[in-house]
Amino acid sequence: FVTSGTTTTDYVTKCAAVVAPTFDPAAGEYSVAQDVTIASATDGAKVYYTLTTDGSTPADPTALSTEATSAVTVNQNSKIKI
């Protein structure tokens, strides 16, 4: 066997800017549970969230968190973090 030369290269991936997700209905205080839809106007963007139902602050979401693909029911003590 003859030892071959080696080479290296760099790859650069450019990501498009992502529009901030929207909440419907908007954040606020409600007297009854709400079904909240979280969406992004950026085509192909995925939105991940964490949720608490005891009023505590949710952890920062990661790609292993829940993906916002349908409405999330929140009650008076719920907090969502995206």
mmCIF file with all atom_site columns, C-alpha atoms in Angstrom:
data_model
loop_
_atom_site.group_PDB
_atom_site.id
_atom_site.type_symbol
_atom_site.label_atom_id
_atom_site.label_alt_id
_atom_site.label_comp_id
_atom_site.label_asym_id
_atom_site.label_entity_id
_atom_site.label_seq_id
_atom_site.pdbx_PDB_ins_code
_atom_site.Cartn_x
_atom_site.Cartn_y
_atom_site.Cartn_z
_atom_site.occupancy
_atom_site.B_iso_or_equiv
_atom_site.pdbx_formal_charge
_atom_site.auth_seq_id
_atom_site.auth_comp_id
_atom_site.auth_asym_id
_atom_site.auth_atom_id
_atom_site.pdbx_PDB_model_num
ATOM 1  C CA . PHE A 1 1  ? 0.000   0.000  0.000  1.00 0.00 ? 1  PHE A CA 1
ATOM 2  C CA . VAL A 1 2  ? 1.093   3.495  -0.776 1.00 0.00 ? 2  VAL A CA 1
ATOM 3  C CA . THR A 1 3  ? 0.252   6.198  1.737  1.00 0.00 ? 3  THR A CA 1
ATOM 4  C CA . SER A 1 4  ? -1.941  8.838  0.141  1.00 0.00 ? 4  SER A CA 1
ATOM 5  C CA . GLY A 1 5  ? -1.990  12.501 0.931  1.00 0.00 ? 5  GLY A CA 1
ATOM 6  C CA . THR A 1 6  ? -4.676  13.989 3.122  1.00 0.00 ? 6  THR A CA 1
ATOM 7  C CA . THR A 1 7  ? -6.714  17.095 2.677  1.00 0.00 ? 7  THR A CA 1
ATOM 8  C CA . THR A 1 8  ? -9.153  19.086 4.746  1.00 0.00 ? 8  THR A CA 1
ATOM 9  C CA . THR A 1 9  ? -11.960 21.415 3.884  1.00 0.00 ? 9  THR A CA 1
ATOM 10 C CA . ASP A 1 10 ? -14.490 23.581 5.668  1.00 0.00 ? 10 ASP A CA 1
ATOM 11 C CA . TYR A 1 11 ? -18.225 23.647 5.111  1.00 0.00 ? 11 TYR A CA 1
ATOM 12 C CA . VAL A 1 12 ? -20.279 26.701 5.934  1.00 0.00 ? 12 VAL A CA 1
ATOM 13 C CA . THR A 1 13 ? -24.011 26.414 6.335  1.00 0.00 ? 13 THR A CA 1
ATOM 14 C CA . LYS A 1 14 ? -25.954 29.634 6.212  1.00 0.00 ? 14 LYS A CA 1
ATOM 15 C CA . CYS A 1 15 ? -29.274 29.665 7.981  1.00 0.00 ? 15 CYS A CA 1
ATOM 16 C CA . ALA A 1 16 ? -32.011 32.058 7.087  1.00 0.00 ? 16 ALA A CA 1
ATOM 17 C CA . ALA A 1 17 ? -33.265 34.406 9.749  1.00 0.00 ? 17 ALA A CA 1
ATOM 18 C CA . VAL A 1 18 ? -36.218 32.966 11.625 1.00 0.00 ? 18 VAL A CA 1
ATOM 19 C CA . VAL A 1 19 ? -39.194 35.155 12.468 1.00 0.00 ? 19 VAL A CA 1
ATOM 20 C CA . ALA A 1 20 ? -40.094 35.121 16.162 1.00 0.00 ? 20 ALA A CA 1
ATOM 21 C CA . PRO A 1 21 ? -42.905 32.653 16.916 1.00 0.00 ? 21 PRO A CA 1
ATOM 22 C CA . THR A 1 22 ? -46.390 33.939 17.629 1.00 0.00 ? 22 THR A CA 1
ATOM 23 C CA . PHE A 1 23 ? -48.916 32.899 20.258 1.00 0.00 ? 23 PHE A CA 1
ATOM 24 C CA . ASP A 1 24 ? -52.661 32.814 19.672 1.00 0.00 ? 24 ASP A CA 1
ATOM 25 C CA . PRO A 1 25 ? -54.290 33.940 21.865 1.00 0.00 ? 25 PRO A CA 1
ATOM 26 C CA . ALA A 1 26 ? -51.615 36.395 23.019 1.00 0.00 ? 26 ALA A CA 1
ATOM 27 C CA . ALA A 1 27 ? -49.976 36.055 26.424 1.00 0.00 ? 27 ALA A CA 1
ATOM 28 C CA . GLY A 1 28 ? -52.061 37.412 29.260 1.00 0.00 ? 28 GLY A CA 1
ATOM 29 C CA . GLU A 1 29 ? -54.294 36.502 32.161 1.00 0.00 ? 29 GLU A CA 1
ATOM 30 C CA . TYR A 1 30 ? -57.492 34.604 31.390 1.00 0.00 ? 30 TYR A CA 1
ATOM 31 C CA . SER A 1 31 ? -60.272 33.389 33.667 1.00 0.00 ? 31 SER A CA 1
ATOM 32 C CA . VAL A 1 32 ? -60.610 30.015 31.898 1.00 0.00 ? 32 VAL A CA 1
ATOM 33 C CA . ALA A 1 33 ? -58.167 27.562 30.311 1.00 0.00 ? 33 ALA A CA 1
ATOM 34 C CA . GLN A 1 34 ? -56.934 28.502 26.841 1.00 0.00 ? 34 GLN A CA 1
ATOM 35 C CA . ASP A 1 35 ? -55.854 26.444 23.840 1.00 0.00 ? 35 ASP A CA 1
ATOM 36 C CA . VAL A 1 36 ? -52.711 28.250 22.725 1.00 0.00 ? 36 VAL A CA 1
ATOM 37 C CA . THR A 1 37 ? -51.310 27.858 19.216 1.00 0.00 ? 37 THR A CA 1
ATOM 38 C CA . ILE A 1 38 ? -47.590 28.548 18.781 1.00 0.00 ? 38 ILE A CA 1
ATOM 39 C CA . ALA A 1 39 ? -46.465 29.144 15.204 1.00 0.00 ? 39 ALA A CA 1
ATOM 40 C CA . SER A 1 40 ? -43.640 30.568 13.114 1.00 0.00 ? 40 SER A CA 1
ATOM 41 C CA . ALA A 1 41 ? -44.096 32.466 9.862  1.00 0.00 ? 41 ALA A CA 1
ATOM 42 C CA . THR A 1 42 ? -40.707 31.140 8.705  1.00 0.00 ? 42 THR A CA 1
ATOM 43 C CA . ASP A 1 43 ? -41.267 28.322 6.223  1.00 0.00 ? 43 ASP A CA 1
ATOM 44 C CA . GLY A 1 44 ? -39.914 25.044 7.572  1.00 0.00 ? 44 GLY A CA 1
ATOM 45 C CA . ALA A 1 45 ? -39.082 26.397 11.045 1.00 0.00 ? 45 ALA A CA 1
ATOM 46 C CA . LYS A 1 46 ? -39.777 24.141 14.006 1.00 0.00 ? 46 LYS A CA 1
ATOM 47 C CA . VAL A 1 47 ? -40.744 25.613 17.367 1.00 0.00 ? 47 VAL A CA 1
ATOM 48 C CA . TYR A 1 48 ? -39.959 23.689 20.549 1.00 0.00 ? 48 TYR A CA 1
ATOM 49 C CA . TYR A 1 49 ? -41.346 24.569 23.962 1.00 0.00 ? 49 TYR A CA 1
ATOM 50 C CA . THR A 1 50 ? -41.395 23.593 27.600 1.00 0.00 ? 50 THR A CA 1
ATOM 51 C CA . LEU A 1 51 ? -44.449 23.916 29.822 1.00 0.00 ? 51 LEU A CA 1
ATOM 52 C CA . THR A 1 52 ? -45.071 24.077 33.544 1.00 0.00 ? 52 THR A CA 1
ATOM 53 C CA . THR A 1 53 ? -48.507 23.904 35.130 1.00 0.00 ? 53 THR A CA 1
ATOM 54 C CA . ASP A 1 54 ? -47.567 24.890 38.698 1.00 0.00 ? 54 ASP A CA 1
ATOM 55 C CA . GLY A 1 55 ? -46.542 28.499 38.046 1.00 0.00 ? 55 GLY A CA 1
ATOM 56 C CA . SER A 1 56 ? -42.824 27.746 38.129 1.00 0.00 ? 56 SER A CA 1
ATOM 57 C CA . THR A 1 57 ? -40.448 28.930 35.392 1.00 0.00 ? 57 THR A CA 1
ATOM 58 C CA . PRO A 1 58 ? -40.058 26.357 32.593 1.00 0.00 ? 58 PRO A CA 1
ATOM 59 C CA . ALA A 1 59 ? -36.628 25.081 31.599 1.00 0.00 ? 59 ALA A CA 1
ATOM 60 C CA . ASP A 1 60 ? -35.056 26.327 28.386 1.00 0.00 ? 60 ASP A CA 1
ATOM 61 C CA . PRO A 1 61 ? -36.355 24.224 25.483 1.00 0.00 ? 61 PRO A CA 1
ATOM 62 C CA . THR A 1 62 ? -34.076 22.127 23.292 1.00 0.00 ? 62 THR A CA 1
ATOM 63 C CA . ALA A 1 63 ? -34.578 20.034 20.166 1.00 0.00 ? 63 ALA A CA 1
ATOM 64 C CA . LEU A 1 64 ? -35.577 17.220 22.570 1.00 0.00 ? 64 LEU A CA 1
ATOM 65 C CA . SER A 1 65 ? -38.449 19.304 23.983 1.00 0.00 ? 65 SER A CA 1
ATOM 66 C CA . THR A 1 66 ? -42.009 19.155 22.704 1.00 0.00 ? 66 THR A CA 1
ATOM 67 C CA . GLU A 1 67 ? -42.475 20.458 19.163 1.00 0.00 ? 67 GLU A CA 1
ATOM 68 C CA . ALA A 1 68 ? -45.356 22.910 18.762 1.00 0.00 ? 68 ALA A CA 1
ATOM 69 C CA . THR A 1 69 ? -47.472 21.070 16.197 1.00 0.00 ? 69 THR A CA 1
ATOM 70 C CA . SER A 1 70 ? -50.899 21.550 17.764 1.00 0.00 ? 70 SER A CA 1
ATOM 71 C CA . ALA A 1 71 ? -52.604 23.746 20.347 1.00 0.00 ? 71 ALA A CA 1
ATOM 72 C CA . VAL A 1 72 ? -51.410 23.544 23.953 1.00 0.00 ? 72 VAL A CA 1
ATOM 73 C CA . THR A 1 73 ? -54.039 23.764 26.690 1.00 0.00 ? 73 THR A CA 1
ATOM 74 C CA . VAL A 1 74 ? -52.910 26.053 29.485 1.00 0.00 ? 74 VAL A CA 1
ATOM 75 C CA . ASN A 1 75 ? -54.588 26.797 32.798 1.00 0.00 ? 75 ASN A CA 1
ATOM 76 C CA . GLN A 1 76 ? -54.263 29.640 35.276 1.00 0.00 ? 76 GLN A CA 1
ATOM 77 C CA . ASN A 1 77 ? -50.867 28.452 36.550 1.00 0.00 ? 77 ASN A CA 1
ATOM 78 C CA . SER A 1 78 ? -49.282 27.448 33.230 1.00 0.00 ? 78 SER A CA 1
ATOM 79 C CA . LYS A 1 79 ? -46.176 28.974 31.715 1.00 0.00 ? 79 LYS A CA 1
ATOM 80 C CA . ILE A 1 80 ? -44.763 28.257 28.254 1.00 0.00 ? 80 ILE A CA 1
ATOM 81 C CA . LYS A 1 81 ? -41.176 28.907 27.209 1.00 0.00 ? 81 LYS A CA 1
ATOM 82 C CA . ILE A 1 82 ? -39.969 28.822 23.609 1.00 0.00 ? 82 ILE A CA 1
#
